[in-house]
mmCIF file of C-alpha atoms in Angstrom:
data_model
loop_
_atom_site.group_PDB
_atom_site.id
_atom_site.type_symbol
_atom_site.label_atom_id
_atom_site.label_comp_id
_atom_site.label_asym_id
_atom_site.label_seq_id
_atom_site.Cartn_x
_atom_site.Cartn_y
_atom_site.Cartn_z
ATOM 1 C CA UNK A 1 -12.892 16.750 -10.299
ATOM 2 C CA UNK A 2 -11.666 20.334 -10.631
ATOM 3 C CA UNK A 3 -9.726 21.371 -13.739
ATOM 4 C CA UNK A 4 -7.651 24.541 -13.615
ATOM 5 C CA UNK A 5 -5.487 25.818 -16.451
ATOM 6 C CA UNK A 6 -3.241 28.600 -15.223
ATOM 7 C CA UNK A 7 0.091 30.274 -15.668
ATOM 8 C CA UNK A 8 1.761 29.347 -12.412
ATOM 9 C CA UNK A 9 4.968 28.402 -10.624
ATOM 10 C CA UNK A 10 5.228 25.431 -8.282
ATOM 11 C CA UNK A 11 7.457 24.740 -5.289
ATOM 12 C CA UNK A 12 7.725 21.429 -3.445
ATOM 13 C CA UNK A 13 9.145 21.319 0.086
ATOM 14 C CA UNK A 14 9.654 17.936 1.708
ATOM 15 C CA UNK A 15 12.393 15.322 1.809
ATOM 16 C CA UNK A 16 13.726 17.101 -1.267
ATOM 17 C CA UNK A 17 12.972 20.500 -2.781
ATOM 18 C CA UNK A 18 11.914 21.189 -6.351
ATOM 19 C CA UNK A 19 10.858 24.248 -8.327
ATOM 20 C CA UNK A 20 8.834 24.588 -11.516
ATOM 21 C CA UNK A 21 9.229 28.049 -13.057
ATOM 22 C CA UNK A 22 6.289 30.021 -14.379
ATOM 23 C CA UNK A 23 4.471 28.420 -17.322
ATOM 24 C CA UNK A 24 0.932 27.500 -18.413
ATOM 25 C CA UNK A 25 -0.093 24.218 -16.762
ATOM 26 C CA UNK A 26 -3.080 22.002 -16.045
ATOM 27 C CA UNK A 27 -3.893 21.425 -12.364
ATOM 28 C CA UNK A 28 -6.138 18.492 -11.415
ATOM 29 C CA UNK A 29 -7.847 18.379 -8.027
ATOM 30 C CA UNK A 30 -9.580 15.027 -7.557
ATOM 31 C CA UNK A 31 -12.328 13.993 -5.164
ATOM 32 C CA UNK A 32 -9.861 11.867 -3.164
ATOM 33 C CA UNK A 33 -7.944 15.066 -2.324
ATOM 34 C CA UNK A 34 -4.992 14.474 -4.634
ATOM 35 C CA UNK A 35 -3.509 17.391 -6.560
ATOM 36 C CA UNK A 36 -1.369 16.978 -9.680
ATOM 37 C CA UNK A 37 0.280 19.450 -12.055
ATOM 38 C CA UNK A 38 0.575 18.581 -15.751
ATOM 39 C CA UNK A 39 2.380 19.947 -18.791
ATOM 40 C CA UNK A 40 1.271 19.403 -22.389
ATOM 41 C CA UNK A 41 4.139 17.086 -23.373
ATOM 42 C CA UNK A 42 4.366 14.209 -20.850
ATOM 43 C CA UNK A 43 1.374 11.953 -21.652
ATOM 44 C CA UNK A 44 -0.297 10.968 -18.350
ATOM 45 C CA UNK A 45 2.649 11.576 -16.003
ATOM 46 C CA UNK A 46 2.403 14.773 -13.887
ATOM 47 C CA UNK A 47 5.271 17.198 -13.346
ATOM 48 C CA UNK A 48 4.523 17.166 -9.629
ATOM 49 C CA UNK A 49 1.767 15.862 -7.408
ATOM 50 C CA UNK A 50 0.564 15.282 -3.860
ATOM 51 C CA UNK A 51 -1.110 11.977 -3.079
ATOM 52 C CA UNK A 52 -3.993 11.692 -0.587
ATOM 53 C CA UNK A 53 -4.602 12.144 2.224
ATOM 54 C CA UNK A 54 -3.747 15.827 1.905
ATOM 55 C CA UNK A 55 -5.390 19.213 2.350
ATOM 56 C CA UNK A 56 -5.645 22.134 -0.056
ATOM 57 C CA UNK A 57 -5.793 25.705 1.218
ATOM 58 C CA UNK A 58 -6.417 28.555 -1.200
ATOM 59 C CA UNK A 59 -4.886 31.810 0.033
ATOM 60 C CA UNK A 60 -6.862 34.981 0.610
ATOM 61 C CA UNK A 61 -5.912 38.643 1.006
ATOM 62 C CA UNK A 62 -2.189 39.092 0.477
ATOM 63 C CA UNK A 63 -1.906 35.344 -0.147
ATOM 64 C CA UNK A 64 -4.645 35.303 -2.809
ATOM 65 C CA UNK A 65 -3.662 33.130 -5.743
ATOM 66 C CA UNK A 66 -1.378 30.914 -3.644
ATOM 67 C CA UNK A 67 -2.469 27.302 -3.147
ATOM 68 C CA UNK A 68 -0.815 25.297 -0.392
ATOM 69 C CA UNK A 69 -1.224 21.521 -0.428
ATOM 70 C CA UNK A 70 -0.010 19.659 2.678
ATOM 71 C CA UNK A 71 0.099 15.875 3.174
ATOM 72 C CA UNK A 72 0.110 13.894 6.434
ATOM 73 C CA UNK A 73 3.925 13.937 6.505
ATOM 74 C CA UNK A 74 3.968 17.745 6.474
ATOM 75 C CA UNK A 75 5.333 17.984 2.932
ATOM 76 C CA UNK A 76 4.080 20.995 0.993
ATOM 77 C CA UNK A 77 3.234 21.739 -2.610
ATOM 78 C CA UNK A 78 2.901 25.487 -3.128
ATOM 79 C CA UNK A 79 1.264 26.647 -6.360
ATOM 80 C CA UNK A 80 1.490 30.357 -7.131
ATOM 81 C CA UNK A 81 -1.118 31.428 -9.687
ATOM 82 C CA UNK A 82 -0.258 34.323 -11.984
ATOM 83 C CA UNK A 83 -3.154 34.037 -14.423
ATOM 84 C CA UNK A 84 -6.106 31.620 -14.350
ATOM 85 C CA UNK A 85 -7.200 30.720 -17.886
ATOM 86 C CA UNK A 86 -9.842 28.127 -17.006
ATOM 87 C CA UNK A 87 -11.454 26.842 -13.810
ATOM 88 C CA UNK A 88 -14.263 24.258 -13.828
ATOM 89 C CA UNK A 89 -15.546 21.448 -11.614
ATOM 90 C CA UNK A 90 -17.208 18.228 -12.729
ATOM 91 C CA UNK A 91 -18.934 15.445 -10.774
ATOM 92 C CA UNK A 92 -17.722 12.124 -12.192
ATOM 93 C CA UNK A 93 -19.418 9.821 -9.687
ATOM 94 C CA UNK A 94 -18.148 6.410 -8.620
ATOM 95 C CA UNK A 95 -15.910 4.801 -11.219
ATOM 96 C CA UNK A 96 -16.632 1.115 -11.986
ATOM 97 C CA UNK A 97 -12.908 0.443 -12.099
ATOM 98 C CA UNK A 98 -10.634 -1.071 -14.704
ATOM 99 C CA UNK A 99 -11.844 -4.263 -16.332
ATOM 100 C CA UNK A 100 -8.879 -6.590 -16.365
ATOM 101 C CA UNK A 101 -7.791 -8.411 -19.486
ATOM 102 C CA UNK A 102 -8.046 -12.168 -19.696
ATOM 103 C CA UNK A 103 -4.583 -12.863 -18.333
ATOM 104 C CA UNK A 104 -4.981 -10.642 -15.249
ATOM 105 C CA UNK A 105 -8.423 -12.070 -14.512
ATOM 106 C CA UNK A 106 -7.072 -15.613 -14.853
ATOM 107 C CA UNK A 107 -4.066 -14.793 -12.660
ATOM 108 C CA UNK A 108 -6.457 -13.607 -9.970
ATOM 109 C CA UNK A 109 -8.526 -16.784 -10.211
ATOM 110 C CA UNK A 110 -5.457 -19.042 -10.160
ATOM 111 C CA UNK A 111 -3.803 -17.251 -7.250
ATOM 112 C CA UNK A 112 -7.012 -17.391 -5.232
ATOM 113 C CA UNK A 113 -7.124 -21.158 -5.806
ATOM 114 C CA UNK A 114 -3.433 -21.486 -4.904
ATOM 115 C CA UNK A 115 -3.170 -18.813 -2.235
ATOM 116 C CA UNK A 116 -0.293 -20.684 -0.571
ATOM 117 C CA UNK A 117 1.824 -19.405 -3.489
ATOM 118 C CA UNK A 118 2.189 -16.278 -1.331
ATOM 119 C CA UNK A 119 3.509 -18.332 1.599
ATOM 120 C CA UNK A 120 2.712 -21.188 3.943
ATOM 121 C CA UNK A 121 -0.385 -20.670 6.067
ATOM 122 C CA UNK A 122 -2.115 -18.111 3.825
ATOM 123 C CA UNK A 123 -5.899 -18.367 3.681
ATOM 124 C CA UNK A 124 -8.311 -16.657 1.287
ATOM 125 C CA UNK A 125 -10.924 -14.226 2.615
ATOM 126 C CA UNK A 126 -12.379 -13.406 -0.796
ATOM 127 C CA UNK A 127 -11.674 -12.260 -4.336
ATOM 128 C CA UNK A 128 -12.826 -8.832 -5.552
ATOM 129 C CA UNK A 129 -13.220 -7.404 -2.036
ATOM 130 C CA UNK A 130 -15.189 -4.208 -2.629
ATOM 131 C CA UNK A 131 -14.098 -0.826 -1.269
ATOM 132 C CA UNK A 132 -15.461 2.676 -1.847
ATOM 133 C CA UNK A 133 -12.945 3.200 -4.669
ATOM 134 C CA UNK A 134 -13.100 -0.209 -6.306
ATOM 135 C CA UNK A 135 -12.444 -3.899 -5.674
ATOM 136 C CA UNK A 136 -9.257 -5.278 -4.145
ATOM 137 C CA UNK A 137 -8.202 -8.255 -6.268
ATOM 138 C CA UNK A 138 -7.613 -10.621 -3.351
ATOM 139 C CA UNK A 139 -8.030 -10.205 0.403
ATOM 140 C CA UNK A 140 -6.441 -12.935 2.507
ATOM 141 C CA UNK A 141 -4.713 -13.666 5.830
ATOM 142 C CA UNK A 142 -1.141 -14.762 6.388
ATOM 143 C CA UNK A 143 0.042 -17.469 8.796
ATOM 144 C CA UNK A 144 -0.018 -14.978 11.698
ATOM 145 C CA UNK A 145 -3.605 -13.974 10.927
ATOM 146 C CA UNK A 146 -2.773 -10.518 9.570
ATOM 147 C CA UNK A 147 -4.958 -9.216 6.745
ATOM 148 C CA UNK A 148 -3.207 -8.946 3.386
ATOM 149 C CA UNK A 149 -4.472 -7.079 0.307
ATOM 150 C CA UNK A 150 -3.125 -8.312 -3.037
ATOM 151 C CA UNK A 151 -3.157 -6.263 -6.237
ATOM 152 C CA UNK A 152 -2.534 -8.325 -9.382
ATOM 153 C CA UNK A 153 -1.163 -7.046 -12.686
ATOM 154 C CA UNK A 154 0.247 -8.695 -15.768
ATOM 155 C CA UNK A 155 2.983 -6.052 -15.830
ATOM 156 C CA UNK A 156 3.680 -4.339 -12.521
ATOM 157 C CA UNK A 157 4.285 -0.603 -12.872
ATOM 158 C CA UNK A 158 4.130 2.435 -10.585
ATOM 159 C CA UNK A 159 0.416 3.012 -11.266
ATOM 160 C CA UNK A 160 -0.385 -0.384 -9.772
ATOM 161 C CA UNK A 161 1.561 0.422 -6.598
ATOM 162 C CA UNK A 162 -0.322 3.726 -6.297
ATOM 163 C CA UNK A 163 -3.622 1.869 -6.728
ATOM 164 C CA UNK A 164 -2.748 -0.629 -3.979
ATOM 165 C CA UNK A 165 -1.608 2.224 -1.717
ATOM 166 C CA UNK A 166 -5.056 3.832 -1.988
ATOM 167 C CA UNK A 167 -6.745 0.523 -1.154
ATOM 168 C CA UNK A 168 -4.513 0.028 1.899
ATOM 169 C CA UNK A 169 -5.307 3.513 3.214
ATOM 170 C CA UNK A 170 -9.019 2.679 3.123
ATOM 171 C CA UNK A 171 -8.750 -0.882 4.432
ATOM 172 C CA UNK A 172 -6.646 0.200 7.400
ATOM 173 C CA UNK A 173 -9.510 2.419 8.549
ATOM 174 C CA UNK A 174 -11.633 -0.703 9.138
ATOM 175 C CA UNK A 175 -10.992 -1.936 12.697
ATOM 176 C CA UNK A 176 -12.169 -5.422 11.716
ATOM 177 C CA UNK A 177 -9.376 -5.709 9.127
ATOM 178 C CA UNK A 178 -6.546 -3.497 10.373
ATOM 179 C CA UNK A 179 -3.645 -3.747 10.299
ATOM 180 C CA UNK A 180 -3.623 -4.550 6.593
ATOM 181 C CA UNK A 181 -0.420 -4.950 4.605
ATOM 182 C CA UNK A 182 -0.087 -5.171 0.849
ATOM 183 C CA UNK A 183 1.429 -7.470 -1.754
ATOM 184 C CA UNK A 184 1.945 -6.280 -5.332
ATOM 185 C CA UNK A 185 1.841 -9.364 -7.576
ATOM 186 C CA UNK A 186 2.629 -9.483 -11.293
ATOM 187 C CA UNK A 187 4.270 -11.578 -13.955
ATOM 188 C CA UNK A 188 6.865 -8.826 -14.309
ATOM 189 C CA UNK A 189 7.567 -5.995 -11.872
ATOM 190 C CA UNK A 190 9.372 -2.920 -13.159
ATOM 191 C CA UNK A 191 12.379 -1.778 -11.047
ATOM 192 C CA UNK A 192 10.813 1.631 -10.332
ATOM 193 C CA UNK A 193 7.603 -0.029 -9.127
ATOM 194 C CA UNK A 194 9.574 -2.369 -6.864
ATOM 195 C CA UNK A 195 11.473 0.559 -5.339
ATOM 196 C CA UNK A 196 8.247 2.479 -4.673
ATOM 197 C CA UNK A 197 6.520 -0.587 -3.223
ATOM 198 C CA UNK A 198 9.453 -1.312 -0.905
ATOM 199 C CA UNK A 199 9.534 2.315 0.235
ATOM 200 C CA UNK A 200 5.851 2.045 1.193
ATOM 201 C CA UNK A 201 6.227 -1.277 2.997
ATOM 202 C CA UNK A 202 4.470 -3.232 0.250
ATOM 203 C CA UNK A 203 5.744 -6.701 -0.620
ATOM 204 C CA UNK A 204 6.372 -7.798 -4.214
ATOM 205 C CA UNK A 205 5.556 -11.224 -5.658
ATOM 206 C CA UNK A 206 6.484 -12.313 -9.188
ATOM 207 C CA UNK A 207 3.873 -14.746 -10.522
ATOM 208 C CA UNK A 208 4.698 -17.638 -12.826
ATOM 209 C CA UNK A 209 1.595 -18.016 -14.986
ATOM 210 C CA UNK A 210 2.486 -21.507 -16.199
ATOM 211 C CA UNK A 211 3.321 -22.740 -12.699
ATOM 212 C CA UNK A 212 -0.009 -21.464 -11.390
ATOM 213 C CA UNK A 213 -1.732 -23.359 -14.199
ATOM 214 C CA UNK A 214 0.178 -26.517 -13.272
ATOM 215 C CA UNK A 215 2.261 -26.570 -16.456
ATOM 216 C CA UNK A 216 5.704 -28.054 -15.898
ATOM 217 C CA UNK A 217 8.806 -26.191 -17.051
ATOM 218 C CA UNK A 218 10.035 -27.920 -20.218
ATOM 219 C CA UNK A 219 13.662 -26.883 -19.645
ATOM 220 C CA UNK A 220 16.122 -29.717 -19.109
ATOM 221 C CA UNK A 221 16.821 -30.442 -15.455
ATOM 222 C CA UNK A 222 19.778 -32.237 -13.858
ATOM 223 C CA UNK A 223 17.567 -33.676 -11.115
#
């Protein structure tokens, strides 16, 4: 990971355009190629970013101090450095991944046992299917035989959709699995996460924890 603190301005050119005026900011360049720009007042959320796969070109000569980040869609993030205050690189190695809490781990186990919750004809390939960036919660096949990657969360937010997107990019490079589509499964899915998932062609599945455990709904029923 490369950490750069610099006074800079940022311009995004793609489906929309956006401009960040000159100010001191933190720029993160990760090993997966992603680039994100952070302020000091927004917790973890970046001001702007470019998700992988993308390429970073640092300008030389008259363009020195200008970084141009381009993704596969041709969208550009242009960072104009005015003053670099810090620039360091660190090798973090392979991350072991997030250890799920008890509910998420149990949801994974239950859904694997009742994979037809996702639809008729689904069959399990395996739980915790390992990739170079971590394990996919569930890998399965639908009724048509297409490979499906399932990411499970207790609360489904944008970060989970981003995580599944990275898994899908890797899995679709494997000719034995491709094409692979994704399902984002959670007890609750935030509206923003659902919009992002839909935009990326990822399905959403709300999980009923009690139903998966075989606990009947105690609400009064007419029939």
